[in-house]
Amino acid sequence: MMDSKAAFWARGNQEVSLARLYIIRAAALLGIWGLFPTVETLATHTALDRGVHKALISGLWVTSLFALRYPLKMVPILLFELVWKLIWLLAFGLPEWRSGVGSPQLQGDLWSIGAFPAVVVLVIPWGYVWRNYVMQPGDRWR
Amino acid sequence: MASAAKSSGRGAVTDGADLSLVRLYVMRVIYLLIGLGEGSQIAPALFVHDPTARGVIPSLLSGMCLLCLLGLKYPRQMLPLLLFEMAWKYIWFFAFGLPQYLSGHLPPTFSDDFMPITFGVVLMPFVIPWGYFWRNYVLAPGDRWR
């Protein structure tokens, strides 16, 4: 019992632990569930909707489907989630919150976007990222 | 090579020999185009904007541009970004752009959005290495469940 429990959390000779794979999959499920209301609006939007926001979110929804099966290969999407939400927090969320002149959606966005980097940081397998996206030699140039 | 492909089932790590050099360069050009070309157009909006601007679209796009620069070093491993780029542009084109164009009811932002997004819709199918995608993101066994 202890052995299987330890094996669940330990990386052993694998890239990441089984626990980490499940954490990424849980984040993917959260994305599939949480973003679906936006995907639904693709069929019901108003005629003059700009749609870029909805299309971007729906694109992320598609990538979360892949992340259920291939959590490690979809790590770039996790990095993307971290980076764009941090950018939003630093360039829009925090300045607007501090100035007190935020947009009507600011409260909602602060939770759904601004709080997420703290979650994504815990989901990303940093050791794996370090080995494969920093230390590993890049693809060949010639 | 066969053993390398087998062991890559748990990560996306081989030496890059499974894609031609031409393909790697085509992908790098696109990463560069998105990263620097699109990035230089989007980035100013992060610093100079209406104080109540919602900012979701420029944040998403500039995050994409920033990460695409990592694609210069690892074109294969950053492929999910190109898949995302293709997915959202196709979704926009068929759910918004094309119906609006055909109906003639255009939102004021239409002229800004239509050309760059349609450009991506036409270009991305030629950039993505479909054989590699098929082998690694469809046929390859998923990461382990137990």
Short mmCIF file of C-alpha atoms in Angstrom, two decimals:
data_model
loop_
_atom_site.label_atom_id
_atom_site.label_comp_id
_atom_site.label_asym_id
_atom_site.label_seq_id
_atom_site.Cartn_x
_atom_site.Cartn_y
_atom_site.Cartn_z
CA MET A 1 0.00 0.00 0.00
CA MET A 2 2.75 2.39 0.98
CA ASP A 3 4.68 1.35 -2.10
CA SER A 4 1.91 2.17 -4.53
CA LYS A 5 1.27 5.43 -2.70
CA ALA A 6 4.93 6.36 -2.95
CA ALA A 7 4.99 5.34 -6.60
CA PHE A 8 2.06 7.65 -7.28
CA TRP A 9 3.96 10.69 -6.05
CA ALA A 10 7.49 9.74 -7.13
CA ARG A 11 8.92 10.40 -10.57
CA GLY A 12 11.17 7.35 -10.57
CA ASN A 13 12.63 6.89 -14.03
CA GLN A 14 9.70 8.66 -15.69
CA GLU A 15 9.54 12.27 -16.89
CA VAL A 16 7.02 13.23 -14.21
CA SER A 17 5.10 11.46 -11.45
CA LEU A 18 1.69 9.91 -12.03
CA ALA A 19 0.33 12.46 -9.57
CA ARG A 20 1.61 15.27 -11.79
CA LEU A 21 -0.07 13.77 -14.87
CA TYR A 22 -3.35 13.69 -12.97
CA ILE A 23 -2.91 17.27 -11.77
CA ILE A 24 -2.43 18.44 -15.38
CA ARG A 25 -5.40 16.34 -16.49
CA ALA A 26 -7.51 17.83 -13.72
CA ALA A 27 -6.55 21.31 -14.95
CA ALA A 28 -7.49 20.25 -18.48
CA LEU A 29 -10.87 18.99 -17.25
CA LEU A 30 -11.40 22.27 -15.42
CA GLY A 31 -10.68 24.05 -18.69
CA ILE A 32 -13.03 21.84 -20.69
CA TRP A 33 -15.79 22.41 -18.16
CA GLY A 34 -15.09 26.07 -17.44
CA LEU A 35 -14.62 27.24 -21.03
CA PHE A 36 -17.54 25.33 -22.52
CA PRO A 37 -20.10 28.10 -21.92
CA THR A 38 -17.96 30.27 -24.21
CA VAL A 39 -17.76 27.52 -26.84
CA GLU A 40 -21.55 27.28 -26.79
CA THR A 41 -21.86 30.95 -27.70
CA LEU A 42 -20.19 30.23 -31.05
CA ALA A 43 -23.59 29.09 -32.24
CA THR A 44 -25.69 31.70 -30.45
CA HIS A 45 -23.75 34.96 -30.67
CA THR A 46 -25.23 38.18 -32.00
CA ALA A 47 -24.69 39.08 -35.64
CA LEU A 48 -22.29 41.92 -34.89
CA ASP A 49 -20.18 40.16 -32.25
CA ARG A 50 -16.45 40.77 -32.86
CA GLY A 51 -15.82 37.18 -31.80
CA VAL A 52 -12.03 37.28 -31.38
CA HIS A 53 -12.24 36.74 -27.62
CA LYS A 54 -14.70 33.85 -28.01
CA ALA A 55 -12.61 32.25 -30.76
CA LEU A 56 -9.41 32.46 -28.70
CA ILE A 57 -11.09 30.88 -25.67
CA SER A 58 -12.65 28.18 -27.86
CA GLY A 59 -9.21 27.46 -29.34
CA LEU A 60 -7.91 26.93 -25.81
CA TRP A 61 -10.84 24.61 -25.18
CA VAL A 62 -9.77 22.45 -28.14
CA THR A 63 -6.22 22.21 -26.80
CA SER A 64 -7.52 21.14 -23.37
CA LEU A 65 -9.09 18.11 -25.04
CA PHE A 66 -5.65 17.05 -26.28
CA ALA A 67 -4.17 17.67 -22.82
CA LEU A 68 -6.32 14.92 -21.29
CA ARG A 69 -4.54 12.33 -23.44
CA TYR A 70 -1.14 14.01 -23.79
CA PRO A 71 -0.63 16.17 -20.68
CA LEU A 72 3.13 16.44 -21.17
CA LYS A 73 3.09 17.33 -24.84
CA MET A 74 0.58 20.10 -24.12
CA VAL A 75 2.80 21.78 -21.53
CA PRO A 76 3.37 24.73 -23.93
CA ILE A 77 -0.33 25.54 -23.53
CA LEU A 78 0.08 25.59 -19.73
CA LEU A 79 3.01 27.97 -20.15
CA PHE A 80 0.87 30.07 -22.47
CA GLU A 81 -1.92 30.16 -19.86
CA LEU A 82 0.55 31.34 -17.24
CA VAL A 83 2.14 34.00 -19.45
CA TRP A 84 -0.99 35.60 -20.89
CA LYS A 85 -2.73 35.75 -17.54
CA LEU A 86 0.34 37.28 -15.91
CA ILE A 87 0.50 39.84 -18.71
CA TRP A 88 -3.17 40.66 -18.16
CA LEU A 89 -2.67 40.99 -14.41
CA LEU A 90 0.34 43.30 -14.75
CA ALA A 91 -0.81 45.39 -17.71
CA PHE A 92 -4.58 45.61 -17.04
CA GLY A 93 -5.92 43.93 -13.89
CA LEU A 94 -3.71 45.39 -11.18
CA PRO A 95 -3.41 48.94 -12.59
CA GLU A 96 -7.21 49.15 -13.02
CA TRP A 97 -7.86 47.69 -9.57
CA ARG A 98 -5.46 50.14 -7.94
CA SER A 99 -6.78 53.17 -9.83
CA GLY A 100 -10.38 52.25 -8.97
CA VAL A 101 -11.62 52.99 -12.51
CA GLY A 102 -11.82 49.38 -13.69
CA SER A 103 -14.14 48.11 -16.39
CA PRO A 104 -17.51 46.65 -15.36
CA GLN A 105 -16.13 43.12 -15.72
CA LEU A 106 -13.04 43.83 -13.63
CA GLN A 107 -14.18 41.97 -10.50
CA GLY A 108 -15.04 38.86 -12.48
CA ASP A 109 -11.86 39.04 -14.54
CA LEU A 110 -9.68 39.47 -11.44
CA TRP A 111 -10.94 36.09 -10.26
CA SER A 112 -11.21 34.19 -13.53
CA ILE A 113 -7.97 35.55 -15.04
CA GLY A 114 -5.96 37.35 -12.37
CA ALA A 115 -6.08 34.60 -9.76
CA PHE A 116 -5.21 31.83 -12.18
CA PRO A 117 -1.44 32.30 -12.49
CA ALA A 118 -1.22 31.19 -8.83
CA VAL A 119 -3.00 27.96 -9.80
CA VAL A 120 -1.15 27.36 -13.07
CA VAL A 121 2.20 27.75 -11.29
CA LEU A 122 1.28 24.73 -9.15
CA VAL A 123 0.13 22.69 -12.15
CA ILE A 124 3.17 23.17 -14.40
CA PRO A 125 5.81 20.42 -14.00
CA TRP A 126 8.74 22.80 -13.58
CA GLY A 127 11.43 20.12 -13.50
CA TYR A 128 10.15 18.78 -16.81
CA VAL A 129 10.01 22.29 -18.26
CA TRP A 130 13.56 22.96 -17.09
CA ARG A 131 14.90 19.73 -18.61
CA ASN A 132 12.99 19.88 -21.88
CA TYR A 133 12.45 23.57 -22.64
CA VAL A 134 15.64 25.08 -21.23
CA MET A 135 18.48 22.58 -20.84
CA GLN A 136 17.70 20.37 -23.80
CA PRO A 137 19.54 21.31 -27.02
CA GLY A 138 17.18 22.91 -29.53
CA ASP A 139 16.11 21.23 -32.76
CA ARG A 140 18.79 21.17 -35.42
CA TRP A 141 19.60 24.20 -37.57
CA ARG A 142 21.52 22.37 -40.29
CA MET B 1 15.41 5.85 -34.60
CA ALA B 2 12.61 3.37 -33.91
CA SER B 3 13.63 3.08 -30.27
CA ALA B 4 13.90 6.86 -29.99
CA ALA B 5 10.39 7.21 -31.35
CA LYS B 6 9.16 4.59 -28.89
CA SER B 7 10.75 6.18 -25.86
CA SER B 8 9.33 9.54 -26.86
CA GLY B 9 5.85 8.31 -25.97
CA ARG B 10 6.05 9.97 -22.58
CA GLY B 11 7.52 13.26 -23.73
CA ALA B 12 8.06 14.98 -27.04
CA VAL B 13 11.77 14.49 -27.07
CA THR B 14 13.71 13.13 -30.02
CA ASP B 15 16.56 14.73 -31.91
CA GLY B 16 14.41 16.43 -34.51
CA ALA B 17 15.30 13.96 -37.24
CA ASP B 18 11.64 13.04 -37.65
CA LEU B 19 11.01 16.36 -39.44
CA SER B 20 12.85 17.65 -42.46
CA LEU B 21 15.16 20.61 -42.06
CA VAL B 22 12.94 22.55 -44.48
CA ARG B 23 9.92 21.91 -42.27
CA LEU B 24 11.79 23.02 -39.16
CA TYR B 25 12.70 26.27 -40.92
CA VAL B 26 9.16 26.83 -42.18
CA MET B 27 7.92 26.46 -38.60
CA ARG B 28 10.67 28.76 -37.31
CA VAL B 29 9.71 31.45 -39.83
CA ILE B 30 6.13 31.33 -38.59
CA TYR B 31 7.19 31.43 -34.93
CA LEU B 32 9.30 34.47 -35.80
CA LEU B 33 6.49 36.11 -37.77
CA ILE B 34 4.06 35.67 -34.89
CA GLY B 35 6.60 36.45 -32.18
CA LEU B 36 8.16 39.57 -33.61
CA GLY B 37 5.83 40.63 -36.44
CA GLU B 38 2.53 40.29 -34.63
CA GLY B 39 4.18 40.94 -31.26
CA SER B 40 5.46 44.37 -32.28
CA GLN B 41 1.92 45.36 -33.29
CA ILE B 42 0.22 44.02 -30.16
CA ALA B 43 2.72 44.96 -27.45
CA PRO B 44 2.13 48.75 -27.48
CA ALA B 45 -1.50 48.15 -26.42
CA LEU B 46 -0.19 46.68 -23.15
CA PHE B 47 1.41 49.96 -22.19
CA VAL B 48 -0.86 52.56 -23.73
CA HIS B 49 -4.55 51.80 -23.39
CA ASP B 50 -7.82 53.20 -22.13
CA PRO B 51 -7.83 52.99 -18.30
CA THR B 52 -10.97 50.84 -18.39
CA ALA B 53 -9.91 48.64 -21.30
CA ARG B 54 -10.70 45.00 -20.56
CA GLY B 55 -7.43 43.88 -22.11
CA VAL B 56 -8.15 40.18 -22.56
CA ILE B 57 -7.47 40.07 -26.30
CA PRO B 58 -4.11 41.94 -26.26
CA SER B 59 -2.99 39.86 -23.28
CA LEU B 60 -3.83 36.59 -24.99
CA LEU B 61 -2.18 37.64 -28.23
CA SER B 62 0.97 39.01 -26.63
CA GLY B 63 1.33 35.89 -24.47
CA MET B 64 1.14 33.87 -27.68
CA CYS B 65 3.75 36.08 -29.36
CA LEU B 66 6.13 35.81 -26.41
CA LEU B 67 5.96 32.02 -26.23
CA CYS B 68 6.35 31.66 -30.00
CA LEU B 69 9.91 32.92 -29.55
CA LEU B 70 10.61 29.68 -27.67
CA GLY B 71 9.49 27.92 -30.85
CA LEU B 72 12.63 29.16 -32.58
CA LYS B 73 14.69 26.82 -30.41
CA TYR B 74 12.13 24.02 -30.10
CA PRO B 75 9.89 24.13 -33.20
CA ARG B 76 8.57 20.60 -32.63
CA GLN B 77 7.90 20.85 -28.93
CA MET B 78 6.04 24.16 -29.30
CA LEU B 79 3.73 22.70 -31.95
CA PRO B 80 0.71 22.93 -29.57
CA LEU B 81 0.99 26.71 -29.93
CA LEU B 82 0.67 26.48 -33.71
CA LEU B 83 -2.28 24.11 -33.29
CA PHE B 84 -3.90 26.66 -30.99
CA GLU B 85 -3.19 29.42 -33.51
CA MET B 86 -4.83 27.42 -36.27
CA ALA B 87 -7.76 26.35 -34.09
CA TRP B 88 -8.79 29.81 -32.94
CA LYS B 89 -8.42 31.36 -36.37
CA TYR B 90 -10.51 28.65 -38.02
CA ILE B 91 -13.12 29.00 -35.29
CA TRP B 92 -13.26 32.76 -35.79
CA PHE B 93 -13.38 32.44 -39.55
CA PHE B 94 -16.26 29.98 -39.67
CA ALA B 95 -18.24 31.16 -36.64
CA PHE B 96 -17.82 34.92 -37.12
CA GLY B 97 -15.82 36.20 -40.10
CA LEU B 98 -17.36 34.28 -42.95
CA PRO B 99 -21.02 34.57 -41.83
CA GLN B 100 -20.57 38.30 -41.23
CA TYR B 101 -18.88 38.77 -44.59
CA LEU B 102 -21.62 36.87 -46.40
CA SER B 103 -24.46 38.65 -44.61
CA GLY B 104 -22.89 42.10 -44.99
CA HIS B 105 -23.50 42.87 -41.29
CA LEU B 106 -20.00 43.84 -40.24
CA PRO B 107 -18.89 44.86 -36.74
CA PRO B 108 -16.70 47.99 -36.71
CA THR B 109 -13.61 45.89 -35.97
CA PHE B 110 -14.20 43.64 -38.97
CA SER B 111 -11.70 45.26 -41.32
CA ASP B 112 -8.94 45.04 -38.67
CA ASP B 113 -9.62 41.37 -37.95
CA PHE B 114 -10.58 39.82 -41.26
CA MET B 115 -7.32 40.03 -43.23
CA PRO B 116 -4.82 38.93 -40.55
CA ILE B 117 -7.02 36.08 -39.35
CA THR B 118 -7.89 34.90 -42.86
CA PHE B 119 -4.18 35.00 -43.67
CA GLY B 120 -3.64 32.53 -40.82
CA VAL B 121 -6.52 30.36 -42.01
CA VAL B 122 -4.89 30.03 -45.43
CA LEU B 123 -1.32 29.70 -44.19
CA MET B 124 -1.44 27.44 -41.13
CA PRO B 125 -2.42 24.20 -42.91
CA PHE B 126 0.82 24.50 -44.90
CA VAL B 127 2.94 25.17 -41.81
CA ILE B 128 1.79 22.40 -39.50
CA PRO B 129 3.64 19.11 -40.10
CA TRP B 130 0.55 16.93 -40.41
CA GLY B 131 2.38 13.61 -40.54
CA TYR B 132 4.23 14.48 -37.35
CA PHE B 133 1.01 15.71 -35.77
CA TRP B 134 -0.79 12.51 -36.73
CA ARG B 135 1.98 10.28 -35.33
CA ASN B 136 2.51 12.23 -32.10
CA TYR B 137 -0.88 13.70 -31.21
CA VAL B 138 -3.28 11.07 -32.53
CA LEU B 139 -1.60 7.66 -32.98
CA ALA B 140 0.95 7.87 -30.15
CA PRO B 141 -0.21 6.24 -26.93
CA GLY B 142 -1.32 8.85 -24.42
CA ASP B 143 0.65 9.48 -21.24
CA ARG B 144 0.12 6.76 -18.64
CA TRP B 145 -2.98 6.60 -16.45
CA ARG B 146 -1.58 4.25 -13.79
#
